[in-house]
Every structure is written in C-alpha cells, then in structure tokens.
C-alpha cells in the first residue's frame, strides 16, 4: 500500500510535467511568432508537429516498454521535454522550431500514454480524475510562470528556461524511483489482443473515437487560442490575458479535483451529460462576447465543464465495450484525442486567417454541440 501511494504521488508529478509545456505555448506564441516573423496561424503547423511526435511515441509505447522499464521511460521522457523547451529559447529558425515541437511531443506522448495505461489498471476512477487534475495544475502553472516573468520585465524565454529546468528535475526524481516502477511493471501484465478489424467494424467504436477527437481539440484549442483572441481581437492587456488563460486551466483543474469526489456518488453518464451541456453554454456566451464580465465567467464555466469529460470517458470504456476490448480501444481513443488536439486548433487557425480571430469562438461552440450529440448517440445505442 505504501508503494502504491508513492507511485500515485509520482504519477501526479508526471502529469504536472505533462501540463506545463501545454500551458506555456498559448501565452508565449504571440512573442515567438513575432520573434521568428511568422503569422499567428502558423501555430497550427507547430501543433501538428507536436502531435506527430506524440503519436510516434504513444503508438510504439508497448514495444518500448518491452525493453525499457516505466521508470526509465519517464526519466528519458522528462529529459527530452526539458531539452526541447530549452531549444525553443535558443532556436532562431522556424523549421528548427518545428523539429523541437516534434521532440517535445515525443516526450509528452510517452509520459501520457504510459501513465494512463498504468493508471487504468492500478487506480480507481476518482484517482484517474485527480490524476488528470494534476495535468491541469501543470497547464495552469505554465501561464502563471510565464506571465509573472513578463510582468517583472523579463522575456518569455525566462519562463521556458524555468519550466525546462523543472522537467529535468522531475526526470531525476523518476530515475531515483525507477525500481518502484520496475516492480509494478512485472505485475498485472495481462492484456487482451482483440483483432483491430473486429473492433473497428463497430460503429460505436468510431463514435467514441470521434468524442475523444472533438473533446481534446476543443480543450486544447481554447487553451492555445484564448490568449491571442483576447489581446489581438478584444483589446485585453497582456497581463490580463495571461490571467484569463490561467483561470481557464485553473477552473479545469479545480473541476477535476471536485468531480473526483462527485463521481463517488453521482453516476458517470449523468456527469458527462451535464458537463457537455455546460460546455455548450460556456462557448456560446464566449462567442456572443456580450461584455468582459460575462465572457470571463464563460471561460471559467468552460474550464469547469471540460474538467470531468476526458477522465470520465476513459473510465467508462469498460462499460461501453467490455474489458476484453477496452485496452485496444483506449489506445485508439487517446491517439484520436491527440490528433484532435492538433488538427482542430490548426483548422481554427486557418479559418482565422480568412475570417478573423473571432471565428474561432464560433468553432468552439459548434464542436461542443457535436460532442454532446455524439455522446447521446453512444449512450442511447443508436449506432
């Protein structure tokens, strides 16, 4: 039991390290784009490169784990993300930044996939929600760290140096505790190898894949584009914009902590339905832009609504499809989630080049509607 508690704590730290770079980029991107003299919509290319790296490590995770223990994998992944963040500061060429984003995604993908697989086998649904809350802590801390440096007169580079150093320190911690992970690797090594063709022949599977694609594309898209929309389109100051982004990630984090307790007593399907409905309302108010106060409340509502959706859907896969298919399907879902996290924000960026930044808030609203429709289809078994 003591070893399990230690691993839970370290897993929380791993997800903090996963969230830190995601929260940084949304605030730093306007400065990076000015420095490299590239348009704002090039963020989409950077995110696609990040996701390509993520997929390369997540899809090969099982083969990597055959040769490397989980603790060592986490160690190497943190070192890789740390050095990639340092590269963001040092690089002066756009194409080199794309390469750095690829390796940043590679490290993040290894951390995300390995810990999620481990948690699904070892931890309860509430702990999984809390685990993802620590991702939010990292994503919330990133903008706060960067904004604090900017307010104090430093450049965005100071934030990247600091977060990169934190990644390296976490890597050292994982290396120091690698034997604990290795012991756990030898336990519960049972997995079902259901045919991919058989699994993908089920329409319900594709609907669930679409849900993860839409949800993550919306969550990441809001986190990445909100700052640019506020300071470039709505006249919000840089300091206030950073606070709004932190409020978004912070409400998402708080929501996951709270919903970890709520899910002990409230049925998971009800929580997902209410959260998806709240997401629709929040994105609608953000799109309407009635006034700053309502828009800020909408950002907080969107963060709270996003909070339980991803971990609760992960926890529901066994009920949706049965334990014999769950492992394989989760792999498809997580991969789809990362693709959505890159492609949908990129799509929003391409639209903004033609129709302006405000079109992005309309895209968020439409994605939220599609998410609820897809979940209803899955729940009532109409597919």
mmCIF file of C-alpha atoms in Angstrom:
data_model
loop_
_atom_site.group_PDB
_atom_site.id
_atom_site.type_symbol
_atom_site.label_atom_id
_atom_site.label_comp_id
_atom_site.label_asym_id
_atom_site.label_seq_id
_atom_site.Cartn_x
_atom_site.Cartn_y
_atom_site.Cartn_z
ATOM 1 C CA UNK A 1 0.000 0.000 0.000
ATOM 2 C CA UNK A 2 2.831 2.402 0.829
ATOM 3 C CA UNK A 3 4.493 1.740 -2.535
ATOM 4 C CA UNK A 4 1.166 2.329 -4.317
ATOM 5 C CA UNK A 5 0.738 5.698 -2.590
ATOM 6 C CA UNK A 6 4.260 6.683 -3.599
ATOM 7 C CA UNK A 7 3.569 5.758 -7.212
ATOM 8 C CA UNK A 8 0.274 7.675 -7.158
ATOM 9 C CA UNK A 9 2.148 10.750 -5.929
ATOM 10 C CA UNK A 10 4.832 10.365 -8.591
ATOM 11 C CA UNK A 11 2.142 9.842 -11.244
ATOM 12 C CA UNK A 12 0.611 13.155 -10.180
ATOM 13 C CA UNK A 13 4.001 14.798 -10.631
ATOM 14 C CA UNK A 14 4.306 13.175 -14.055
ATOM 15 C CA UNK A 15 1.062 14.793 -15.166
ATOM 16 C CA UNK A 16 2.195 18.158 -13.826
ATOM 17 C CA UNK A 17 5.215 17.837 -16.102
ATOM 18 C CA UNK A 18 2.867 16.908 -18.967
ATOM 19 C CA UNK A 19 0.705 20.004 -18.497
ATOM 20 C CA UNK A 20 3.416 22.635 -18.012
ATOM 21 C CA UNK A 21 4.507 22.958 -21.674
ATOM 22 C CA UNK A 22 0.889 22.931 -22.944
ATOM 23 C CA UNK A 23 0.019 25.908 -20.766
ATOM 24 C CA UNK A 24 3.173 27.778 -21.777
ATOM 25 C CA UNK A 25 2.740 27.796 -25.525
ATOM 26 C CA UNK A 26 -0.599 29.602 -25.612
ATOM 27 C CA UNK A 27 0.871 32.637 -23.837
ATOM 28 C CA UNK A 28 4.305 32.542 -25.463
ATOM 29 C CA UNK A 29 3.148 32.020 -29.042
ATOM 30 C CA UNK A 30 2.464 35.683 -29.960
ATOM 31 C CA UNK A 31 6.005 36.560 -28.812
ATOM 32 C CA UNK A 32 7.564 33.564 -30.555
ATOM 33 C CA UNK A 33 5.738 34.324 -33.810
ATOM 34 C CA UNK A 34 6.922 37.954 -33.696
ATOM 35 C CA UNK A 35 10.480 36.856 -32.975
ATOM 36 C CA UNK A 36 10.582 34.408 -35.890
ATOM 37 C CA UNK A 37 8.450 36.671 -38.102
ATOM 38 C CA UNK A 38 5.805 34.055 -38.877
ATOM 39 C CA UNK A 39 1.994 34.575 -38.907
ATOM 40 C CA UNK A 40 -0.079 33.658 -35.853
ATOM 41 C CA UNK A 41 -1.893 30.913 -37.757
ATOM 42 C CA UNK A 42 1.421 29.001 -38.046
ATOM 43 C CA UNK A 43 0.627 27.766 -34.539
ATOM 44 C CA UNK A 44 -1.358 25.057 -36.293
ATOM 45 C CA UNK A 45 1.776 23.733 -38.002
ATOM 46 C CA UNK A 46 3.613 23.688 -34.686
ATOM 47 C CA UNK A 47 0.771 21.747 -33.049
ATOM 48 C CA UNK A 48 0.689 19.236 -35.897
ATOM 49 C CA UNK A 49 4.419 18.628 -35.466
ATOM 50 C CA UNK A 50 3.887 18.233 -31.715
ATOM 51 C CA UNK A 51 1.148 15.669 -32.291
ATOM 52 C CA UNK A 52 3.248 13.771 -34.836
ATOM 53 C CA UNK A 53 5.892 13.350 -32.144
ATOM 54 C CA UNK A 54 3.242 12.397 -29.619
ATOM 55 C CA UNK A 55 1.782 9.704 -31.879
ATOM 56 C CA UNK A 56 5.203 8.291 -32.738
ATOM 57 C CA UNK A 57 5.861 7.559 -29.056
ATOM 58 C CA UNK A 58 2.334 6.663 -27.933
ATOM 59 C CA UNK A 59 1.689 4.185 -30.752
ATOM 60 C CA UNK A 60 5.029 2.462 -30.140
ATOM 61 C CA UNK A 61 4.699 2.576 -26.352
ATOM 62 C CA UNK A 62 4.097 -1.154 -25.918
ATOM 63 C CA UNK A 63 7.216 -2.068 -27.897
ATOM 64 C CA UNK A 64 9.294 0.492 -25.994
ATOM 65 C CA UNK A 65 8.062 -0.953 -22.698
ATOM 66 C CA UNK A 66 9.298 -4.391 -23.735
ATOM 67 C CA UNK A 67 12.864 -3.072 -23.495
ATOM 68 C CA UNK A 68 12.651 -0.152 -21.055
ATOM 69 C CA UNK A 69 11.078 -0.027 -17.592
ATOM 70 C CA UNK A 70 8.346 2.508 -16.923
ATOM 71 C CA UNK A 71 10.524 4.471 -14.508
ATOM 72 C CA UNK A 72 13.350 4.764 -17.021
ATOM 73 C CA UNK A 73 10.907 5.697 -19.780
ATOM 74 C CA UNK A 74 9.524 8.529 -17.650
ATOM 75 C CA UNK A 75 13.065 9.660 -16.866
ATOM 76 C CA UNK A 76 14.100 9.835 -20.504
ATOM 77 C CA UNK A 77 10.807 11.488 -21.466
ATOM 78 C CA UNK A 78 11.241 14.301 -18.931
ATOM 79 C CA UNK A 79 14.822 14.890 -20.080
ATOM 80 C CA UNK A 80 13.601 15.029 -23.684
ATOM 81 C CA UNK A 81 10.825 17.527 -22.922
ATOM 82 C CA UNK A 82 13.226 19.645 -20.851
ATOM 83 C CA UNK A 83 15.838 19.898 -23.586
ATOM 84 C CA UNK A 84 13.112 20.576 -26.177
ATOM 85 C CA UNK A 85 11.882 23.534 -24.120
ATOM 86 C CA UNK A 86 15.445 24.859 -23.922
ATOM 87 C CA UNK A 87 15.580 24.536 -27.713
ATOM 88 C CA UNK A 88 12.511 26.801 -28.034
ATOM 89 C CA UNK A 89 14.579 29.565 -26.410
ATOM 90 C CA UNK A 90 17.744 29.034 -28.415
ATOM 91 C CA UNK A 91 16.338 28.373 -31.894
ATOM 92 C CA UNK A 92 16.297 31.223 -34.414
ATOM 93 C CA UNK A 93 14.863 29.366 -37.424
ATOM 94 C CA UNK A 94 11.222 28.383 -37.944
ATOM 95 C CA UNK A 95 11.903 24.911 -39.354
ATOM 96 C CA UNK A 96 14.112 24.071 -36.353
ATOM 97 C CA UNK A 97 11.287 25.081 -34.027
ATOM 98 C CA UNK A 98 9.040 22.594 -35.823
ATOM 99 C CA UNK A 99 11.610 19.867 -35.082
ATOM 100 C CA UNK A 100 11.798 20.915 -31.418
ATOM 101 C CA UNK A 101 7.999 20.724 -31.197
ATOM 102 C CA UNK A 102 8.166 17.179 -32.582
ATOM 103 C CA UNK A 103 10.527 16.037 -29.823
ATOM 104 C CA UNK A 104 8.512 17.908 -27.204
ATOM 105 C CA UNK A 105 5.510 15.870 -28.351
ATOM 106 C CA UNK A 106 7.535 12.653 -28.291
ATOM 107 C CA UNK A 107 8.394 13.139 -24.635
ATOM 108 C CA UNK A 108 4.869 14.187 -23.726
ATOM 109 C CA UNK A 109 3.305 11.281 -25.586
ATOM 110 C CA UNK A 110 5.446 8.738 -23.752
ATOM 111 C CA UNK A 111 4.501 10.228 -20.378
ATOM 112 C CA UNK A 112 0.789 10.485 -21.201
ATOM 113 C CA UNK A 113 0.336 7.022 -22.683
ATOM 114 C CA UNK A 114 2.404 5.074 -20.167
ATOM 115 C CA UNK A 115 0.847 6.725 -17.119
ATOM 116 C CA UNK A 116 -2.714 6.409 -18.481
ATOM 117 C CA UNK A 117 -2.253 2.703 -19.186
ATOM 118 C CA UNK A 118 -0.718 2.218 -15.740
ATOM 119 C CA UNK A 119 -3.494 4.219 -14.016
ATOM 120 C CA UNK A 120 -6.326 2.400 -15.809
ATOM 121 C CA UNK A 121 -5.010 -0.880 -14.410
ATOM 122 C CA UNK A 122 -3.974 0.272 -10.933
ATOM 123 C CA UNK A 123 -6.102 3.245 -9.838
ATOM 124 C CA UNK A 124 -9.800 3.925 -9.175
ATOM 125 C CA UNK A 125 -11.961 6.230 -11.319
ATOM 126 C CA UNK A 126 -11.678 9.010 -8.723
ATOM 127 C CA UNK A 127 -7.887 8.752 -8.694
ATOM 128 C CA UNK A 128 -7.881 8.919 -12.508
ATOM 129 C CA UNK A 129 -9.849 12.188 -12.312
ATOM 130 C CA UNK A 130 -7.402 13.534 -9.754
ATOM 131 C CA UNK A 131 -4.518 12.368 -11.926
ATOM 132 C CA UNK A 132 -5.825 14.472 -14.801
ATOM 133 C CA UNK A 133 -6.359 17.338 -12.360
ATOM 134 C CA UNK A 134 -2.605 17.426 -11.892
ATOM 135 C CA UNK A 135 -2.259 17.878 -15.643
ATOM 136 C CA UNK A 136 -4.387 20.975 -15.109
ATOM 137 C CA UNK A 137 -2.100 22.130 -12.309
ATOM 138 C CA UNK A 138 0.796 21.977 -14.733
ATOM 139 C CA UNK A 139 -1.181 23.688 -17.501
ATOM 140 C CA UNK A 140 -2.316 26.391 -15.040
ATOM 141 C CA UNK A 141 1.174 26.951 -13.663
ATOM 142 C CA UNK A 142 2.718 27.391 -17.110
ATOM 143 C CA UNK A 143 0.890 30.643 -17.998
ATOM 144 C CA UNK A 144 1.286 31.930 -14.432
ATOM 145 C CA UNK A 145 5.041 31.382 -14.509
ATOM 146 C CA UNK A 146 5.391 32.993 -17.922
ATOM 147 C CA UNK A 147 3.082 35.921 -17.120
ATOM 148 C CA UNK A 148 4.928 36.560 -13.845
ATOM 149 C CA UNK A 149 8.223 36.870 -15.704
ATOM 150 C CA UNK A 150 6.664 39.221 -18.277
ATOM 151 C CA UNK A 151 5.166 41.456 -15.565
ATOM 152 C CA UNK A 152 8.567 41.645 -13.867
ATOM 153 C CA UNK A 153 10.175 42.851 -17.080
ATOM 154 C CA UNK A 154 11.685 39.593 -18.245
ATOM 155 C CA UNK A 155 11.052 37.994 -21.626
ATOM 156 C CA UNK A 156 9.052 34.844 -22.322
ATOM 157 C CA UNK A 157 12.381 32.996 -22.523
ATOM 158 C CA UNK A 158 12.777 33.088 -18.737
ATOM 159 C CA UNK A 159 9.560 31.090 -18.380
ATOM 160 C CA UNK A 160 10.788 28.441 -20.810
ATOM 161 C CA UNK A 161 14.136 28.167 -19.027
ATOM 162 C CA UNK A 162 12.328 27.701 -15.696
ATOM 163 C CA UNK A 163 9.844 25.093 -16.920
ATOM 164 C CA UNK A 164 12.561 23.220 -18.807
ATOM 165 C CA UNK A 165 14.589 23.049 -15.601
ATOM 166 C CA UNK A 166 11.568 21.688 -13.728
ATOM 167 C CA UNK A 167 11.281 18.945 -16.334
ATOM 168 C CA UNK A 168 14.895 17.950 -15.785
ATOM 169 C CA UNK A 169 14.397 17.844 -12.000
ATOM 170 C CA UNK A 170 11.335 15.623 -12.420
ATOM 171 C CA UNK A 171 13.376 13.345 -14.659
ATOM 172 C CA UNK A 172 15.920 12.981 -11.874
ATOM 173 C CA UNK A 173 13.105 12.068 -9.453
ATOM 174 C CA UNK A 174 11.780 9.376 -11.801
ATOM 175 C CA UNK A 175 15.285 7.967 -12.173
ATOM 176 C CA UNK A 176 15.703 7.831 -8.383
ATOM 177 C CA UNK A 177 12.438 5.877 -8.034
ATOM 178 C CA UNK A 178 12.795 3.729 -11.157
ATOM 179 C CA UNK A 179 12.997 0.470 -9.167
ATOM 180 C CA UNK A 180 9.482 1.008 -7.789
ATOM 181 C CA UNK A 181 8.093 1.326 -11.315
ATOM 182 C CA UNK A 182 10.046 -1.717 -12.442
ATOM 183 C CA UNK A 183 8.470 -3.829 -9.689
ATOM 184 C CA UNK A 184 4.997 -2.753 -10.767
ATOM 185 C CA UNK A 185 5.775 -3.488 -14.413
ATOM 186 C CA UNK A 186 6.119 -7.170 -13.509
ATOM 187 C CA UNK A 187 2.600 -7.301 -12.023
ATOM 188 C CA UNK A 188 -0.786 -7.423 -13.801
ATOM 189 C CA UNK A 189 0.781 -7.999 -17.200
ATOM 190 C CA UNK A 190 -2.375 -9.369 -18.743
ATOM 191 C CA UNK A 191 -3.794 -7.827 -21.877
ATOM 192 C CA UNK A 192 -6.317 -8.908 -24.496
ATOM 193 C CA UNK A 193 -5.254 -8.868 -28.116
ATOM 194 C CA UNK A 194 -8.586 -8.404 -29.878
ATOM 195 C CA UNK A 195 -8.463 -8.035 -33.654
ATOM 196 C CA UNK A 196 -8.223 -4.412 -34.793
ATOM 197 C CA UNK A 197 -10.531 -5.181 -37.721
ATOM 198 C CA UNK A 198 -13.171 -6.644 -35.413
ATOM 199 C CA UNK A 199 -13.006 -3.666 -33.071
ATOM 200 C CA UNK A 200 -13.079 -1.035 -35.813
ATOM 201 C CA UNK A 201 -16.033 -2.728 -37.513
ATOM 202 C CA UNK A 202 -18.253 -1.483 -34.665
ATOM 203 C CA UNK A 203 -19.864 1.923 -35.373
ATOM 204 C CA UNK A 204 -19.942 2.653 -31.628
ATOM 205 C CA UNK A 205 -16.164 2.488 -31.525
ATOM 206 C CA UNK A 206 -15.902 5.155 -34.210
ATOM 207 C CA UNK A 207 -18.369 7.372 -32.346
ATOM 208 C CA UNK A 208 -16.265 7.054 -29.180
ATOM 209 C CA UNK A 209 -13.121 7.870 -31.168
ATOM 210 C CA UNK A 210 -14.872 10.959 -32.540
ATOM 211 C CA UNK A 211 -15.781 12.030 -28.984
ATOM 212 C CA UNK A 212 -12.150 11.998 -27.885
ATOM 213 C CA UNK A 213 -11.109 13.778 -31.088
ATOM 214 C CA UNK A 214 -13.681 16.543 -30.544
ATOM 215 C CA UNK A 215 -13.183 16.927 -26.815
ATOM 216 C CA UNK A 216 -9.406 17.267 -26.842
ATOM 217 C CA UNK A 217 -9.496 19.509 -29.901
ATOM 218 C CA UNK A 218 -11.836 21.813 -28.009
ATOM 219 C CA UNK A 219 -9.931 21.748 -24.712
ATOM 220 C CA UNK A 220 -6.532 22.335 -26.281
ATOM 221 C CA UNK A 221 -7.897 24.784 -28.851
ATOM 222 C CA UNK A 222 -9.352 27.037 -26.160
ATOM 223 C CA UNK A 223 -6.138 26.903 -24.165
ATOM 224 C CA UNK A 224 -3.989 27.717 -27.187
ATOM 225 C CA UNK A 225 -6.115 30.397 -28.893
ATOM 226 C CA UNK A 226 -7.771 32.218 -25.981
ATOM 227 C CA UNK A 227 -4.779 34.474 -25.265
ATOM 228 C CA UNK A 228 -4.392 35.519 -28.905
ATOM 229 C CA UNK A 229 -8.135 36.215 -29.231
ATOM 230 C CA UNK A 230 -8.121 38.359 -26.100
ATOM 231 C CA UNK A 231 -5.072 40.524 -26.812
ATOM 232 C CA UNK A 232 -5.291 40.685 -30.627
ATOM 233 C CA UNK A 233 -9.070 40.921 -31.117
ATOM 234 C CA UNK A 234 -10.722 42.047 -27.876
ATOM 235 C CA UNK A 235 -8.207 44.595 -26.602
ATOM 236 C CA UNK A 236 -7.306 42.817 -23.361
ATOM 237 C CA UNK A 237 -3.886 43.614 -21.870
ATOM 238 C CA UNK A 238 -1.119 41.020 -21.924
ATOM 239 C CA UNK A 239 -1.188 40.611 -18.141
ATOM 240 C CA UNK A 240 -4.979 40.213 -18.069
ATOM 241 C CA UNK A 241 -4.869 37.814 -20.987
ATOM 242 C CA UNK A 242 -2.413 35.609 -19.132
ATOM 243 C CA UNK A 243 -4.708 35.675 -16.099
ATOM 244 C CA UNK A 244 -7.705 34.623 -18.228
ATOM 245 C CA UNK A 245 -5.792 31.670 -19.654
ATOM 246 C CA UNK A 246 -4.695 30.646 -16.163
ATOM 247 C CA UNK A 247 -8.310 30.979 -14.972
ATOM 248 C CA UNK A 248 -9.352 28.576 -17.737
ATOM 249 C CA UNK A 249 -6.771 25.939 -16.853
ATOM 250 C CA UNK A 250 -7.276 26.586 -13.142
ATOM 251 C CA UNK A 251 -11.047 26.013 -13.316
ATOM 252 C CA UNK A 252 -10.420 22.836 -15.300
ATOM 253 C CA UNK A 253 -8.027 21.655 -12.601
ATOM 254 C CA UNK A 254 -10.355 22.576 -9.727
ATOM 255 C CA UNK A 255 -13.212 20.872 -11.529
ATOM 256 C CA UNK A 256 -11.300 17.601 -11.810
ATOM 257 C CA UNK A 257 -10.481 17.656 -8.115
ATOM 258 C CA UNK A 258 -14.128 18.314 -7.209
ATOM 259 C CA UNK A 259 -15.541 15.814 -9.694
ATOM 260 C CA UNK A 260 -13.208 13.173 -8.284
ATOM 261 C CA UNK A 261 -15.394 13.336 -5.159
ATOM 262 C CA UNK A 262 -18.671 13.856 -7.044
ATOM 263 C CA UNK A 263 -18.172 10.698 -9.089
ATOM 264 C CA UNK A 264 -18.131 8.639 -5.901
ATOM 265 C CA UNK A 265 -21.861 9.345 -5.507
ATOM 266 C CA UNK A 266 -23.139 10.520 -8.915
ATOM 267 C CA UNK A 267 -23.377 8.244 -11.954
ATOM 268 C CA UNK A 268 -20.688 8.852 -14.555
ATOM 269 C CA UNK A 269 -23.102 9.163 -17.553
ATOM 270 C CA UNK A 270 -25.018 11.938 -15.770
ATOM 271 C CA UNK A 271 -21.794 13.829 -15.012
ATOM 272 C CA UNK A 272 -20.630 13.627 -18.637
ATOM 273 C CA UNK A 273 -24.016 14.790 -19.971
ATOM 274 C CA UNK A 274 -24.210 17.789 -17.626
ATOM 275 C CA UNK A 275 -20.582 18.730 -18.296
ATOM 276 C CA UNK A 276 -21.071 18.608 -22.077
ATOM 277 C CA UNK A 277 -24.196 20.774 -21.726
ATOM 278 C CA UNK A 278 -22.249 23.299 -19.642
ATOM 279 C CA UNK A 279 -19.569 23.372 -22.324
ATOM 280 C CA UNK A 280 -22.156 24.335 -24.936
ATOM 281 C CA UNK A 281 -23.476 27.183 -22.763
ATOM 282 C CA UNK A 282 -19.992 28.472 -21.943
ATOM 283 C CA UNK A 283 -18.737 28.503 -25.526
ATOM 284 C CA UNK A 284 -21.947 30.218 -26.667
ATOM 285 C CA UNK A 285 -21.503 33.078 -24.173
ATOM 286 C CA UNK A 286 -17.825 33.374 -25.115
ATOM 287 C CA UNK A 287 -18.790 33.617 -28.799
ATOM 288 C CA UNK A 288 -21.509 36.247 -28.180
ATOM 289 C CA UNK A 289 -18.974 38.469 -26.335
ATOM 290 C CA UNK A 290 -21.710 40.472 -24.577
ATOM 291 C CA UNK A 291 -19.283 42.052 -22.100
ATOM 292 C CA UNK A 292 -15.975 41.278 -20.420
ATOM 293 C CA UNK A 293 -17.539 40.093 -17.152
ATOM 294 C CA UNK A 294 -19.815 37.535 -18.820
ATOM 295 C CA UNK A 295 -17.020 36.418 -21.128
ATOM 296 C CA UNK A 296 -14.735 35.799 -18.167
ATOM 297 C CA UNK A 297 -17.471 33.821 -16.393
ATOM 298 C CA UNK A 298 -17.901 31.832 -19.610
ATOM 299 C CA UNK A 299 -14.198 30.966 -19.641
ATOM 300 C CA UNK A 300 -14.473 29.660 -16.068
ATOM 301 C CA UNK A 301 -17.639 27.705 -16.923
ATOM 302 C CA UNK A 302 -15.935 26.164 -19.950
ATOM 303 C CA UNK A 303 -12.993 25.071 -17.795
ATOM 304 C CA UNK A 304 -15.263 23.539 -15.155
ATOM 305 C CA UNK A 305 -17.347 21.802 -17.822
ATOM 306 C CA UNK A 306 -14.299 20.353 -19.557
ATOM 307 C CA UNK A 307 -12.939 19.019 -16.264
ATOM 308 C CA UNK A 308 -14.611 15.594 -15.910
ATOM 309 C CA UNK A 309 -15.227 14.722 -19.551
ATOM 310 C CA UNK A 310 -11.941 13.106 -20.629
ATOM 311 C CA UNK A 311 -11.146 11.065 -17.478
ATOM 312 C CA UNK A 312 -14.801 10.057 -17.060
ATOM 313 C CA UNK A 313 -14.975 8.814 -20.654
ATOM 314 C CA UNK A 314 -11.744 6.854 -20.133
ATOM 315 C CA UNK A 315 -13.279 5.292 -17.021
ATOM 316 C CA UNK A 316 -16.440 4.388 -18.998
ATOM 317 C CA UNK A 317 -14.749 2.399 -21.765
ATOM 318 C CA UNK A 318 -15.063 -0.910 -19.892
ATOM 319 C CA UNK A 319 -18.816 -0.364 -19.522
ATOM 320 C CA UNK A 320 -19.216 0.714 -23.145
ATOM 321 C CA UNK A 321 -17.300 -2.108 -24.796
ATOM 322 C CA UNK A 322 -16.299 -4.706 -22.202
ATOM 323 C CA UNK A 323 -12.951 -5.357 -20.563
ATOM 324 C CA UNK A 324 -11.703 -7.639 -23.352
ATOM 325 C CA UNK A 325 -11.701 -4.736 -25.840
ATOM 326 C CA UNK A 326 -11.052 -1.787 -23.535
ATOM 327 C CA UNK A 327 -7.260 -1.711 -23.744
ATOM 328 C CA UNK A 328 -7.132 -1.613 -27.530
ATOM 329 C CA UNK A 329 -9.974 0.898 -27.805
ATOM 330 C CA UNK A 330 -8.375 3.230 -25.273
ATOM 331 C CA UNK A 331 -5.277 3.229 -27.476
ATOM 332 C CA UNK A 332 -7.347 4.389 -30.449
ATOM 333 C CA UNK A 333 -9.147 6.979 -28.327
ATOM 334 C CA UNK A 334 -6.002 8.507 -26.859
ATOM 335 C CA UNK A 335 -4.419 8.700 -30.308
ATOM 336 C CA UNK A 336 -7.573 10.345 -31.685
ATOM 337 C CA UNK A 337 -7.531 12.777 -28.779
ATOM 338 C CA UNK A 338 -4.039 13.944 -29.606
ATOM 339 C CA UNK A 339 -4.880 14.252 -33.290
ATOM 340 C CA UNK A 340 -7.883 16.371 -32.359
ATOM 341 C CA UNK A 341 -5.665 18.472 -30.109
ATOM 342 C CA UNK A 342 -3.548 19.366 -33.134
ATOM 343 C CA UNK A 343 -5.880 19.301 -36.119
ATOM 344 C CA UNK A 344 -8.872 21.188 -34.723
ATOM 345 C CA UNK A 345 -6.843 24.149 -33.355
ATOM 346 C CA UNK A 346 -4.941 24.167 -36.648
ATOM 347 C CA UNK A 347 -8.233 24.233 -38.557
ATOM 348 C CA UNK A 348 -9.353 27.164 -36.387
ATOM 349 C CA UNK A 349 -6.114 28.963 -37.211
ATOM 350 C CA UNK A 350 -6.600 28.508 -40.944
ATOM 351 C CA UNK A 351 -10.155 29.861 -40.664
ATOM 352 C CA UNK A 352 -8.946 32.869 -38.664
ATOM 353 C CA UNK A 353 -6.641 33.857 -41.498
ATOM 354 C CA UNK A 354 -9.684 34.268 -43.746
ATOM 355 C CA UNK A 355 -12.381 35.425 -41.319
ATOM 356 C CA UNK A 356 -10.528 36.862 -38.303
ATOM 357 C CA UNK A 357 -9.789 35.524 -34.833
ATOM 358 C CA UNK A 358 -13.412 35.747 -33.636
ATOM 359 C CA UNK A 359 -14.427 32.889 -35.945
ATOM 360 C CA UNK A 360 -12.520 30.582 -33.581
ATOM 361 C CA UNK A 361 -15.039 31.109 -30.769
ATOM 362 C CA UNK A 362 -17.839 30.017 -33.129
ATOM 363 C CA UNK A 363 -15.850 26.882 -33.956
ATOM 364 C CA UNK A 364 -15.596 26.089 -30.227
ATOM 365 C CA UNK A 365 -19.389 26.362 -29.907
ATOM 366 C CA UNK A 366 -20.035 24.061 -32.870
ATOM 367 C CA UNK A 367 -17.537 21.486 -31.570
ATOM 368 C CA UNK A 368 -19.268 21.499 -28.168
ATOM 369 C CA UNK A 369 -22.643 20.785 -29.808
ATOM 370 C CA UNK A 370 -21.192 17.905 -31.827
ATOM 371 C CA UNK A 371 -19.603 16.479 -28.681
ATOM 372 C CA UNK A 372 -22.943 16.292 -26.860
ATOM 373 C CA UNK A 373 -24.711 14.834 -29.903
ATOM 374 C CA UNK A 374 -22.049 12.135 -30.222
ATOM 375 C CA UNK A 375 -22.268 11.249 -26.536
ATOM 376 C CA UNK A 376 -26.069 10.963 -26.723
ATOM 377 C CA UNK A 377 -25.709 8.661 -29.739
ATOM 378 C CA UNK A 378 -23.295 6.457 -27.807
ATOM 379 C CA UNK A 379 -25.371 6.429 -24.632
ATOM 380 C CA UNK A 380 -28.721 5.569 -26.239
ATOM 381 C CA UNK A 381 -27.046 2.995 -28.536
ATOM 382 C CA UNK A 382 -28.432 4.368 -31.782
ATOM 383 C CA UNK A 383 -25.271 3.371 -33.645
#
